[in-house]
Coordinates of C-alpha atoms in Angstrom, one line a residue:
X1323 CA 0.0 0.0 0.0
X1324 CA 1.2 3.5 -0.8
X1325 CA 2.2 5.0 2.4
X1326 CA 2.4 8.6 3.6
X1327 CA 5.3 9.9 1.5
X1328 CA 7.4 12.5 3.3
X1329 CA 4.7 13.8 5.5
X1330 CA 6.6 16.8 6.7
X1331 CA 6.2 20.5 6.3
X1332 CA 8.3 20.4 3.1
X1333 CA 6.3 17.7 1.4
X1334 CA 4.2 19.8 -0.9
X1335 CA 7.2 21.0 -2.9
X1336 CA 8.6 17.5 -3.4
X1337 CA 5.5 15.9 -4.9
X1338 CA 5.4 16.2 -8.7
X1339 CA 3.0 13.4 -9.3
X1340 CA 3.1 9.8 -8.4
X1341 CA 3.3 6.6 -10.3
X1342 CA 1.6 3.5 -9.0
X1343 CA 3.7 1.7 -6.4
X1344 CA 4.3 -1.9 -7.3
X1345 CA 2.2 -4.5 -5.4
X1346 CA 3.7 -5.9 -2.3
X1347 CA 5.6 -9.1 -3.1
X1348 CA 4.9 -12.2 -1.1
X1349 CA 6.5 -12.0 2.4
X1350 CA 9.8 -13.9 2.1
X1351 CA 11.4 -16.0 4.8
X1352 CA 14.3 -13.9 6.1
X1353 CA 16.7 -16.0 8.2
X1354 CA 19.4 -13.4 8.7
X1355 CA 17.1 -10.9 10.4
X1356 CA 16.1 -13.4 13.0
X1357 CA 19.7 -13.6 14.3
X1358 CA 19.6 -9.9 15.3
X1359 CA 18.7 -9.8 18.9
X1360 CA 19.9 -6.3 19.5
X1361 CA 20.2 -3.3 17.2
X1362 CA 23.6 -1.9 16.4
X1363 CA 24.9 0.0 19.5
X1364 CA 24.9 3.8 19.8
X1365 CA 27.8 5.3 17.9
X1366 CA 28.0 2.5 15.3
X1367 CA 26.0 4.5 12.7
X1368 CA 28.6 4.7 10.0
X1369 CA 28.7 3.5 6.4
X1370 CA 29.3 -0.1 5.9
X1371 CA 28.3 -2.8 3.4
X1372 CA 24.8 -4.3 3.5
X1373 CA 24.7 -8.0 4.5
X1374 CA 21.2 -8.8 3.2
X1375 CA 20.7 -10.7 0.0
X1376 CA 21.9 -8.7 -3.0
X1377 CA 23.9 -6.3 -0.8
X1378 CA 24.1 -2.7 -1.6
X1379 CA 22.5 -3.1 -5.0
X1380 CA 19.3 -4.5 -3.6
X1381 CA 16.6 -3.3 -1.3
X1382 CA 16.4 -4.8 2.2
X1383 CA 13.7 -7.5 2.8
X1384 CA 10.2 -6.2 3.1
X1385 CA 11.0 -2.9 1.4
X1386 CA 9.7 -1.4 -1.8
X1387 CA 10.4 1.6 -3.9
X1388 CA 8.4 3.8 -6.3
X1389 CA 8.9 6.9 -8.2
X1390 CA 7.0 10.3 -8.1
X1391 CA 8.2 12.3 -11.1
X1392 CA 11.9 12.5 -10.6
X1393 CA 11.8 11.5 -6.9
X1394 CA 12.3 7.9 -5.7
X1395 CA 10.7 6.9 -2.4
X1396 CA 11.7 3.9 -0.3
X1397 CA 9.1 2.3 2.0
X1398 CA 9.6 -0.1 4.9
X1399 CA 6.3 -2.1 4.7
X1400 CA 6.9 -3.5 8.3
X1401 CA 6.7 0.0 9.9
X1402 CA 4.7 1.8 7.1
X1403 CA 7.4 4.4 6.9
X1404 CA 8.8 6.1 3.8
X1405 CA 12.3 7.7 3.2
X1406 CA 13.7 9.8 0.4
X1407 CA 17.1 8.2 1.0
X1408 CA 18.1 4.7 -0.2
X1409 CA 18.3 2.3 2.8
X1410 CA 21.9 1.5 3.5
X1411 CA 23.7 1.0 6.8
X1412 CA 24.9 4.3 8.1
X1413 CA 22.5 6.4 6.1
X1414 CA 20.0 8.4 8.0
X1415 CA 16.5 7.6 6.7
X1416 CA 14.1 10.0 8.5
X1417 CA 12.9 13.2 7.0
X1418 CA 12.4 16.5 8.7
X1419 CA 9.6 16.2 11.3
X1420 CA 8.9 12.5 10.5
X1421 CA 9.9 11.4 14.0
X1422 CA 7.9 13.0 16.8
X1423 CA 10.5 12.8 19.5
X1424 CA 13.3 15.3 18.9
X1425 CA 16.9 14.0 18.9
X1426 CA 16.0 10.7 17.3
X1427 CA 17.1 9.2 14.0
X1428 CA 15.9 6.3 11.8
X1429 CA 18.6 3.9 10.5
X1430 CA 18.9 0.4 9.1
X1431 CA 21.0 -2.4 10.4
X1432 CA 23.5 -4.3 8.2
X1433 CA 21.0 -7.2 8.0
X1434 CA 18.2 -5.0 6.8
X1435 CA 16.1 -4.2 9.9
X1436 CA 15.0 -0.6 10.7
X1437 CA 16.1 0.7 14.1
X1438 CA 16.2 4.0 15.9
X1439 CA 18.9 6.1 17.5
X1440 CA 18.0 8.3 20.5
X1441 CA 20.7 10.9 21.1
X1442 CA 18.9 12.1 24.2
X1443 CA 19.6 8.8 26.0
X1444 CA 22.5 7.6 23.8
X1445 CA 20.7 4.3 23.1
X1446 CA 19.3 2.4 20.2
X1447 CA 16.0 0.4 19.8
X1448 CA 14.0 -1.6 17.3
X1449 CA 10.9 0.3 18.4
X1450 CA 10.0 3.7 17.0
X1451 CA 10.4 6.4 19.7
X1452 CA 7.2 7.8 21.2
X1453 CA 6.5 10.7 23.6
X1454 CA 6.2 9.8 27.2
X1455 CA 2.6 9.4 28.5
X1456 CA 1.8 11.6 31.5
X1457 CA 0.7 9.8 34.6
X1458 CA -3.1 9.8 34.9
X1459 CA -3.8 10.5 31.2
X1460 CA -7.0 9.2 29.8
X1461 CA -7.0 5.6 28.4
X1462 CA -9.2 4.1 25.7
X1463 CA -12.4 2.4 26.7
X1464 CA -11.5 -0.5 24.4
X1465 CA -8.6 -1.4 22.1
X1466 CA -9.6 -3.5 19.0
X1467 CA -7.0 -5.7 17.4
X1468 CA -7.4 -7.9 14.4
X1469 CA -5.7 -6.3 11.4
X1470 CA -2.1 -7.3 10.6
X1471 CA -1.1 -4.0 8.9
X1472 CA -1.7 -0.3 9.0
X1473 CA -5.3 0.9 9.3
X1474 CA -5.9 3.8 6.9
X1475 CA -9.6 4.5 7.0
X1476 CA -12.5 4.2 9.4
X1477 CA -16.3 4.6 9.2
X1478 CA -19.1 4.4 11.7
X1479 CA -22.5 3.0 10.8
X1480 CA -25.5 5.1 11.7
X1481 CA -27.9 2.2 12.3
X1482 CA -25.7 0.1 14.7
X1483 CA -22.8 2.4 15.7
X1484 CA -20.5 -0.4 14.6
X1485 CA -17.0 0.6 13.3
X1486 CA -15.6 -0.4 9.9
X1487 CA -11.9 -0.3 9.2
X1488 CA -9.8 -0.6 6.1
X1489 CA -6.2 -1.8 6.2
X1490 CA -3.1 -2.4 4.2
X1491 CA -3.6 -6.1 4.9
X1492 CA -6.2 -6.0 2.2
X1493 CA -9.3 -6.4 4.4
X1494 CA -12.2 -4.4 5.5
X1495 CA -13.6 -5.4 8.9
X1496 CA -16.6 -4.5 11.0
X1497 CA -16.6 -4.3 14.8
X1498 CA -18.9 -3.7 17.6
X1499 CA -18.0 -1.0 20.1
X1500 CA -16.6 -3.5 22.5
X1501 CA -14.3 -5.0 19.9
X1502 CA -16.4 -8.0 18.9
X1503 CA -16.1 -8.8 15.1
X1504 CA -19.2 -8.5 13.1
X1505 CA -19.6 -10.9 10.1
X1506 CA -16.7 -12.0 8.0
X1507 CA -14.0 -9.7 6.7
X1508 CA -14.2 -8.3 3.2
X1509 CA -10.9 -9.6 1.9
X1510 CA -9.2 -8.6 -1.3
X1511 CA -6.7 -10.6 -3.4
X1512 CA -4.7 -7.4 -3.7
X1513 CA -2.9 -6.1 -0.6
X1514 CA -3.4 -2.5 0.3
X1515 CA -6.8 -0.9 0.9
X1516 CA -6.1 2.8 1.5
X1517 CA -9.6 4.4 1.7
X1518 CA -13.3 3.5 1.7
X1519 CA -16.7 5.0 1.8
X1520 CA -20.0 3.5 2.9
X1521 CA -23.3 3.9 1.0
X1522 CA -26.0 6.0 2.6
X1523 CA -28.2 3.0 3.2
X1524 CA -25.2 1.2 4.7
X1525 CA -25.5 -1.9 2.5
X1526 CA -22.4 -1.4 0.4
X1527 CA -18.9 -0.1 0.7
X1528 CA -16.4 1.1 -2.0
X1529 CA -12.7 0.7 -1.3
X1530 CA -9.7 2.1 -3.1
X1531 CA -7.2 -0.6 -4.1
X1532 CA -4.2 1.1 -5.6
X1533 CA -5.6 2.7 -8.8
X1534 CA -8.8 0.6 -8.8
X1535 CA -12.0 0.7 -6.9
X1536 CA -14.1 -2.2 -5.7
X1537 CA -17.7 -2.4 -4.6
X1538 CA -18.6 -4.8 -1.7
X1539 CA -21.9 -6.1 -0.3
X1540 CA -21.4 -5.6 3.5
X1541 CA -24.0 -8.1 4.6
X1542 CA -22.9 -10.9 2.3
X1543 CA -19.2 -10.0 2.6
X1544 CA -18.6 -10.4 -1.1
X1545 CA -17.3 -8.2 -3.9
X1546 CA -19.9 -7.0 -6.5
X1547 CA -18.8 -7.1 -10.1
X1548 CA -15.3 -6.4 -11.4
X1549 CA -13.0 -3.7 -10.2
X1550 CA -13.5 -0.2 -11.5
X1551 CA -10.6 1.1 -13.5
X1552 CA -9.8 4.6 -14.7
X1553 CA -7.2 6.3 -12.4
X1554 CA -3.6 6.2 -13.4
X1555 CA -2.2 6.2 -9.8
X1556 CA -3.4 5.1 -6.3
X1557 CA -6.7 6.4 -5.0
X1558 CA -6.4 8.5 -1.9
X1559 CA -10.0 9.5 -1.1
X1560 CA -13.6 8.5 -1.7
X1561 CA -17.1 9.9 -0.9
X1562 CA -20.6 8.7 -1.7
X1563 CA -23.1 11.3 -2.6
X1564 CA -26.1 11.9 -0.2
X1565 CA -28.6 10.8 -2.9
X1566 CA -26.5 7.6 -3.4
X1567 CA -26.4 8.1 -7.1
X1568 CA -22.7 8.7 -7.6
X1569 CA -19.3 8.2 -6.0
X1570 CA -16.4 10.6 -6.2
X1571 CA -12.7 9.4 -6.1
X1572 CA -9.5 11.4 -5.8
X1573 CA -6.1 10.2 -6.8
X1574 CA -2.5 11.1 -6.7
X1575 CA -2.8 11.4 -10.5
X1576 CA -4.4 14.8 -9.7
X1577 CA -7.9 13.9 -11.0
X1578 CA -11.4 13.5 -9.5
X1579 CA -13.6 10.9 -11.1
X1580 CA -17.2 10.2 -10.6
X1581 CA -18.8 6.8 -10.8
X1582 CA -22.2 5.2 -11.2
X1583 CA -22.4 2.6 -8.3
X1584 CA -24.9 0.5 -10.3
X1585 CA -22.6 0.1 -13.3
X1586 CA -19.1 0.9 -12.1
X1587 CA -18.6 3.2 -15.0
X1588 CA -17.7 6.9 -14.9
X1589 CA -20.6 9.3 -15.4
X1590 CA -18.6 12.2 -16.6
X1591 CA -15.1 13.0 -17.9
X1592 CA -12.4 13.2 -15.2
X1593 CA -11.8 16.6 -13.5
X1594 CA -8.2 17.7 -13.8
X1595 CA -7.6 19.6 -10.6
X1596 CA -4.9 22.0 -9.6
X1597 CA -3.9 19.5 -6.9
X1598 CA -0.8 17.5 -7.6
X1599 CA -2.3 14.9 -5.3
X1600 CA -6.0 14.9 -4.5
X1601 CA -6.1 14.0 -0.8
X1602 CA -9.7 14.7 0.1
X1603 CA -13.1 15.0 -1.6
X1604 CA -16.4 15.6 0.0
X1605 CA -20.0 16.1 -1.2
X1606 CA -22.1 18.9 0.4
X1607 CA -25.0 17.6 2.6
X1608 CA -27.4 18.9 -0.1
X1609 CA -25.5 17.1 -2.8
X1610 CA -25.4 20.1 -5.1
X1611 CA -21.6 20.5 -5.0
X1612 CA -18.5 18.9 -3.7
X1613 CA -15.1 20.1 -2.5
X1614 CA -11.5 18.8 -3.0
X1615 CA -8.2 19.3 -1.2
X1616 CA -4.6 18.5 -1.7
X1617 CA -1.7 20.6 -2.9
X1618 CA -2.8 24.2 -3.4
X1619 CA -6.2 25.7 -2.6
X1620 CA -9.4 24.1 -1.5
X1621 CA -11.6 23.8 -4.6
X1622 CA -15.5 24.0 -4.6
X1623 CA -17.0 22.3 -7.6
X1624 CA -20.6 22.3 -9.0
X1625 CA -22.3 19.0 -9.4
X1626 CA -21.5 19.0 -13.1
X1627 CA -17.8 19.5 -12.4
X1628 CA -17.5 23.2 -12.9
X1629 CA -15.0 25.0 -10.6
X1630 CA -17.0 27.5 -8.5
X1631 CA -14.4 28.9 -6.1
X1632 CA -10.9 28.4 -4.8
X1633 CA -10.1 28.9 -1.1
X1634 CA -6.5 29.8 -0.2
X1635 CA -5.1 30.0 3.3
X1636 CA -3.4 26.8 4.3
X1637 CA 0.4 26.7 4.2
X1638 CA 0.7 23.1 3.2
X1639 CA -1.5 20.4 1.6
X1640 CA -5.0 19.7 2.8
X1641 CA -5.5 16.2 4.2
X1642 CA -9.2 16.1 5.3
X1643 CA -12.4 18.0 4.6
X1644 CA -16.0 18.2 5.9
X1645 CA -19.1 20.3 5.7
X1646 CA -21.4 21.7 8.3
X1647 CA -24.9 20.1 8.2
X1648 CA -26.5 23.2 6.6
X1649 CA -23.7 23.5 4.0
X1650 CA -22.8 27.0 5.1
X1651 CA -19.3 26.2 6.4
X1652 CA -16.3 24.1 5.3
X1653 CA -13.7 22.6 7.7
X1654 CA -10.3 21.5 6.6
X1655 CA -7.3 19.8 8.2
X1656 CA -3.8 20.3 6.8
X1657 CA -0.2 19.3 6.9
X1658 CA 0.5 22.8 8.2
X1659 CA -0.8 21.4 11.6
X1660 CA -3.9 23.5 11.6
X1661 CA -7.7 23.0 11.3
X1662 CA -9.6 25.9 9.7
X1663 CA -13.2 26.9 9.3
X1664 CA -14.3 28.7 6.1
X1665 CA -17.5 30.4 5.0
X1666 CA -18.6 28.4 2.0
X1667 CA -20.3 31.2 0.1
X1668 CA -17.3 33.4 -0.2
X1669 CA -14.4 31.4 1.2
X1670 CA -13.7 33.7 4.1
X1671 CA -11.5 32.2 6.7
X1672 CA -13.3 32.3 10.1
X1673 CA -11.3 30.2 12.5
X1674 CA -7.8 28.7 12.8
X1675 CA -7.3 26.0 15.4
X1676 CA -3.7 25.5 16.4
X1677 CA -2.3 22.9 18.8
X1678 CA -1.2 19.8 16.9
X1679 CA 2.6 19.6 16.4
X1680 CA 2.4 17.5 13.2
X1681 CA 0.2 16.8 10.2
X1682 CA -3.6 16.8 10.8
X1683 CA -4.5 13.6 9.0
X1684 CA -8.2 13.3 9.8
X1685 CA -11.0 15.0 11.7
X1686 CA -14.8 14.9 12.1
X1687 CA -17.6 16.9 13.7
X1688 CA -19.6 15.6 16.6
X1689 CA -23.3 15.1 15.7
X1690 CA -24.3 18.3 17.5
X1691 CA -21.5 20.2 15.7
X1692 CA -20.3 21.5 19.1
X1693 CA -16.9 19.8 18.9
X1694 CA -14.3 18.8 16.3
X1695 CA -12.2 15.6 16.9
X1696 CA -8.9 15.5 15.1
X1697 CA -6.2 12.9 14.5
X1698 CA -2.6 13.8 13.8
X1699 CA 0.8 12.3 13.1
X1700 CA 1.9 13.7 16.5
X1701 CA 0.5 10.5 18.1
X1702 CA -2.6 12.2 19.4
X1703 CA -6.3 12.9 19.0
X1704 CA -7.6 16.3 20.2
X1705 CA -11.0 17.7 20.9
X1706 CA -11.9 21.3 20.0
X1707 CA -14.7 23.3 21.3
X1708 CA -16.3 25.4 18.5
X1709 CA -17.8 27.8 20.9
X1710 CA -14.5 28.9 22.3
X1711 CA -12.3 27.7 19.4
X1712 CA -9.9 26.1 21.8
X1713 CA -8.6 22.6 22.4
X1714 CA -10.2 21.1 25.5
X1715 CA -8.7 18.6 27.9
X1716 CA -5.5 16.7 27.4
X1717 CA -4.7 15.0 24.1
X1718 CA -5.8 11.4 23.7
X1719 CA -2.4 9.7 23.3
X1720 CA -1.5 6.8 21.0
X1721 CA 1.6 4.8 20.6
X1722 CA 2.1 5.8 16.9
X1723 CA 0.7 8.3 14.4
X1724 CA -3.1 8.5 14.0
X1725 CA -4.3 8.3 10.4
X1726 CA -8.1 8.1 10.9
X1727 CA -10.8 9.2 13.4
X1728 CA -14.6 8.9 13.4
X1729 CA -17.4 9.8 15.8
X1730 CA -20.2 7.5 16.7
X1731 CA -23.6 8.7 15.5
X1732 CA -24.9 8.9 19.1
X1733 CA -22.1 11.3 19.9
X1734 CA -20.7 9.1 22.7
X1735 CA -17.6 7.5 21.4
X1736 CA -14.5 8.3 19.3
X1737 CA -12.7 5.6 17.3
X1738 CA -9.1 6.3 16.0
X1739 CA -6.5 4.1 14.3
X1740 CA -3.2 4.2 12.4
X1741 CA 0.0 2.2 11.7
X1742 CA 0.0 0.4 15.1
X1743 CA -2.8 -1.8 13.6
X1744 CA -5.2 -1.1 16.5
X1745 CA -8.5 0.8 16.9
X1746 CA -8.8 2.8 20.0
X1747 CA -12.3 3.5 21.3
X1748 CA -12.6 6.6 23.6
X1749 CA -15.5 7.9 25.6
X1750 CA -16.2 11.6 24.7
X1751 CA -18.1 12.0 27.9
X1752 CA -15.1 10.9 29.9
X1753 CA -12.9 13.3 28.1
X1754 CA -15.3 16.2 28.6
X1755 CA -15.8 15.3 32.3
X1756 CA -12.1 15.2 32.9
X1757 CA -11.7 18.6 31.2
X1758 CA -14.5 20.1 33.2
X1759 CA -13.1 18.6 36.4
X1760 CA -9.7 20.2 35.7
X1761 CA -11.5 23.6 35.1
X1762 CA -13.4 23.3 38.4
X1763 CA -16.8 23.5 36.6
X1764 CA -20.0 22.3 38.3
X1765 CA -21.8 21.3 35.1
X1766 CA -20.4 17.9 33.9
X1767 CA -22.1 17.8 30.5
X1768 CA -23.7 20.3 28.3
X1769 CA -27.2 18.8 28.7
X1770 CA -27.0 18.9 32.5
X1771 CA -27.8 22.2 34.2
X1772 CA -25.1 23.8 36.2
X1773 CA -25.5 23.7 39.9
X1774 CA -25.3 27.0 41.8
X1775 CA -22.0 27.7 43.4
X1776 CA -21.9 28.2 47.2
X1777 CA -19.6 31.0 48.2
X1778 CA -18.3 30.3 51.6
X1779 CA -17.4 33.5 53.6
X1780 CA -14.6 33.3 56.1
X1781 CA -15.5 33.9 59.7
X1782 CA -12.8 35.9 61.5
X1783 CA -12.4 34.9 65.1
X1784 CA -10.4 37.4 67.1
X1785 CA -12.0 36.6 70.5
X1786 CA -9.2 34.2 71.4
X1787 CA -9.2 31.8 74.3
X1788 CA -8.8 32.4 78.0
X1789 CA -6.0 29.8 78.1
X1790 CA -4.2 30.4 74.8
X1791 CA -4.8 34.1 74.3
X1792 CA -6.4 35.9 71.4
X1793 CA -3.6 35.0 68.9
X1794 CA -4.6 31.3 68.9
X1795 CA -7.9 31.9 67.3
X1796 CA -7.1 35.1 65.4
X1797 CA -7.4 35.2 61.6
X1798 CA -4.0 36.1 60.3
X1799 CA -5.0 35.9 56.7
X1800 CA -5.1 39.1 54.6
X1801 CA -8.9 39.2 54.1
X1802 CA -11.3 42.1 54.0
X1803 CA -13.6 42.6 57.0
X1804 CA -17.0 41.2 56.6
X1805 CA -19.7 43.9 56.3
X1806 CA -22.1 44.5 59.2
X1807 CA -25.2 42.4 59.0
X1808 CA -28.5 44.0 58.4
X1809 CA -30.2 44.3 61.8
X1810 CA -33.6 43.7 60.2
X1811 CA -32.5 40.1 59.4
X1812 CA -31.4 37.3 61.6
X1813 CA -27.8 36.2 61.3
X1814 CA -27.2 32.7 62.6
X1815 CA -23.4 33.3 62.5
X1816 CA -23.7 34.9 66.0
X1817 CA -24.8 31.5 67.3
X1818 CA -21.4 30.0 66.4
X1819 CA -18.9 32.9 66.7
X1820 CA -19.5 34.1 70.3
X1821 CA -16.4 34.0 72.5
X1822 CA -18.6 32.9 75.4
X1823 CA -19.7 29.7 73.7
X1824 CA -18.2 26.6 75.3
X1825 CA -15.3 24.9 73.4
X1826 CA -14.3 21.3 74.0
X1827 CA -10.6 21.7 73.2
X1828 CA -8.1 23.8 71.3
X1829 CA -8.0 21.2 68.5
X1830 CA -11.8 21.5 68.0
X1831 CA -11.4 25.2 67.9
X1832 CA -8.9 25.0 65.1
X1833 CA -11.5 23.0 63.1
X1834 CA -14.1 25.6 63.7
X1835 CA -11.8 28.2 62.4
X1836 CA -12.5 27.0 58.8
X1837 CA -14.8 28.8 56.5
X1838 CA -18.5 28.3 57.3
X1839 CA -21.3 29.5 54.9
X1840 CA -23.2 32.5 56.1
X1841 CA -27.0 31.9 56.2
X1842 CA -29.3 34.9 56.7
X1843 CA -33.0 34.2 57.4
X1844 CA -35.7 36.8 57.4
X1845 CA -37.4 37.5 60.7
X1846 CA -40.7 35.8 61.4
X1847 CA -43.8 38.0 61.2
X1848 CA -46.6 35.6 61.9
X1849 CA -48.3 35.4 65.2
X1850 CA -46.6 33.2 67.8
X1851 CA -43.6 32.4 65.5
X1852 CA -40.5 31.6 67.5
X1853 CA -37.3 33.4 66.3
X1854 CA -34.0 34.7 67.5
X1855 CA -34.0 38.3 68.6
X1856 CA -30.8 40.4 69.2
X1857 CA -30.1 40.7 73.0
X1858 CA -30.2 44.1 74.6
X1859 CA -27.1 45.7 76.1
X1860 CA -28.3 45.0 79.6
X1861 CA -28.8 41.3 78.8
X1862 CA -25.3 41.1 77.4
X1863 CA -23.8 42.7 80.5
X1864 CA -25.8 40.3 82.8
X1865 CA -24.7 37.3 80.8
X1866 CA -21.0 38.3 80.8
X1867 CA -21.1 38.9 84.6
X1868 CA -22.8 35.5 85.1
X1869 CA -20.2 33.8 83.0
X1870 CA -17.3 35.4 84.8
X1871 CA -18.8 34.4 88.2
X1872 CA -19.4 30.9 87.1
X1873 CA -15.8 30.7 85.7
X1874 CA -14.3 31.9 89.1
X1875 CA -16.5 29.4 91.1
X1876 CA -15.4 26.5 88.8
X1877 CA -11.7 27.2 89.4
X1878 CA -12.1 27.2 93.1
X1879 CA -14.3 24.1 93.3
X1880 CA -12.2 21.6 91.4
X1881 CA -8.7 21.6 89.9
X1882 CA -9.9 19.1 87.2
X1883 CA -12.4 21.6 85.8
X1884 CA -11.6 22.8 82.3
X1885 CA -9.8 26.2 82.2
X1886 CA -11.5 29.0 80.2
X1887 CA -14.8 27.0 79.6
X1888 CA -17.7 29.2 80.5
X1889 CA -20.7 27.4 81.9
X1890 CA -24.4 28.1 81.3
X1891 CA -26.4 29.4 84.2
X1892 CA -27.9 26.6 86.4
X1893 CA -31.4 27.9 85.8
X1894 CA -33.3 29.5 83.0
X1895 CA -34.3 33.1 83.2
X1896 CA -37.7 34.3 81.9
X1897 CA -37.4 37.9 80.7
X1898 CA -39.9 40.4 79.5
X1899 CA -38.6 41.8 76.2
X1900 CA -38.8 45.4 75.1
X1901 CA -42.1 46.9 74.0
X1902 CA -42.4 49.2 71.0
X1903 CA -44.4 50.2 67.9
X1904 CA -42.2 48.4 65.3
X1905 CA -41.2 44.7 65.4
X1906 CA -37.9 43.3 64.3
X1907 CA -39.4 42.0 61.1
X1908 CA -40.5 45.5 60.1
X1909 CA -44.2 45.3 61.1
X1910 CA -45.9 48.1 62.9
X1911 CA -48.0 48.1 66.0
X1912 CA -47.6 47.7 69.8
X1913 CA -45.8 44.5 70.5
X1914 CA -44.0 42.9 73.4
X1915 CA -41.4 40.1 73.6
X1916 CA -41.2 37.2 76.0
X1917 CA -39.0 34.2 76.1
X1918 CA -35.8 32.7 77.6
X1919 CA -32.4 34.4 78.0
X1920 CA -29.3 32.1 78.1
X1921 CA -25.6 32.5 77.4
X1922 CA -26.0 36.0 76.1
X1923 CA -28.9 35.2 73.7
X1924 CA -32.6 35.9 74.0
X1925 CA -34.9 33.2 72.6
X1926 CA -38.4 34.6 72.5
X1927 CA -41.5 35.5 70.5
X1928 CA -43.4 38.6 69.6
X1929 CA -46.8 39.1 71.1
X1930 CA -49.1 42.0 70.0
X1931 CA -50.5 44.1 72.8
X1932 CA -53.1 46.3 71.1
X1933 CA -53.7 45.4 67.5
X1934 CA -52.4 43.1 64.8
X1935 CA -49.5 44.2 62.6

C-alpha cells in the first residue's frame, strides 16, 4: 500500500505526481534478520556494506520503492514508513519532522532491519520512539485488534454504531463498540486498501485498491462485479453522494472521477484539478456541490464538475475536509498542523485551530456540531470546542501516528487508528468530564444544568481563648472585613462565633476556624412564631457577669475543671422583652417580647399588645 510519503512541512514542494507503487511481493522468509537480537549500538551508525541478499545493490527485505516524477521513495512495509534516502547501513532515513521525538534518527542495520537512535539517552532500539505518556492520562475504553497491517480508513455505521476499518492487509472489517467482530472480513486478493466510503443505506462499501475501486456487499461479505478502473495512480480518497447516485474518487494522479455505483462506470469526464495529489473529496449535505483538497487551494465544484471557487489559506497540503450540516461552512485539516473553518459562500477564513505539532491527517464533527475531533501524526487525538475555538482537555495519546478518526452517530464514542494496527475507542463523555473537572466546573455535561455555586465566607475569630490568648484563634490571613449584617435580618453566625460559647478543646477550635457558609434568614412575622432576637445591652452585661462568676467558682471548686470554659447558668431566666411600635421584622403596632435568655442570647417570640400588625 502506498504510504504517507514524506509527511513533513516540506512535502508539498517535493510531490510532482506519483506513479503507482508496485504491489507488495509475497513475504519472504528472512533467516538473517532473526539472528539480530539487539540493534547496532549507539555510535555505530557509519557507512558499511549491507549484508542482506543482494547487498548494496538490492533493497532490504520487506522494502519497496516507487517513483514520483523524478523523486524515488523507499518504504519499509513493516513500519509503514517512507524515506527519500536509499536504505543503506549508516544512512539516516528519516525526513524533517517525521519522528515525533526530537533528537532521534531512523537507520537500518546491516542485516536489513530498521532501528532508531536516541541521542537524548544515547541508546538504540528496534521500536519507534514515542513521547512519554503523562501519569493519569485518559486511556481508551477499548482497544480493538485484528488487522495485521496499518489501518488507513474508518467509518461508523448510523444504524448500529459499529465501526468499519480498512487496512493495508487487504481487508475491511466490522466491529462492535466492545471489539467483537461482526460478520466475516471483506478480503481482497490485492494487498493495500487505503480508503473506503459506505453507501447512505449502509448496505455497500467502496474501497480504493491502488488505482482501482471495488464495490462490496457488506451483509454478504462479497465483492460486487469487477474492479472499477480509470485512475492512473493510487486512489487517496472516496465519498458517496447523499442521494446515493454517484461516488467521487480522488487520486495522486491529480484527478477526480465520478462513478455510477450501479454500473461501475464513470458518469462524466475526469476533472483535472490544480492539486498534484487529491487528498480529500467531500459532497455537500445537499449534494449540489463537492469540495476537494490536496496541494494548493481548496476547490469548490458544482455537481457538473465546474470550478466555482478556490479557497486559499493553508500553508501546506489539505488532508481532510468536511461540511457543516447546513452546508454553510467548510472545515479543513492540513499538513500545516492546523484546522480551519471557512464560510462556503465566499471562502472567508473564520477560525484557525492550532495545537497539533504534526500533520492533521483526519478529523470529524460531533453530531451536534459542538466539537471537532482531530487525528494527527503527532500521536494524538484532540477535541476542540467550536464555541471557544480552543482545544479542551488533554490529548488522547496513542503509541504511533493516528491516520483516521470517526465519531459514533450517538455522539458518545470516538474511534481512532493508524499504523499500530489497532483501533482505540474513547469515551467523549469521559474526556469532557475530565476537562470540566480540571477547570473546576460544576456542570459535567452540556445537557445537564449547572449547579449554583456556594460561596463560603470566612468567619474571622479574634476573640481568642482564656487559656491560649487571642492570637490562637485570630485570623492572620489578609482578608477584607465582613460587612455589618442588616439588623432587620437574623444572622445565625452569631450562634457560632460568640467567644462565650463553650469549646471542648483547642483542637476542636482549630477545626471551627474553617470557612462556614453565612446563612441569613428573614425574621418571622406571623403570630406566635419563634425566632431569635438580638439581645439588649443590659442582657449582654448580665450574661457576661454570670459567665465570669461561674468561671471563678469553677476554678475554686475543682482543679480538674476545664480552664476557660464558661458554663451556662444553672437555671433559665424568663425575661420580659422590650415593647415598641415596630417589630424586628419590620411590622408596625404595639408588641411585646417574651422568652428565655441564656448564654447571652434571648430566645423569644413577639406578642401584639393592642392590635395586629
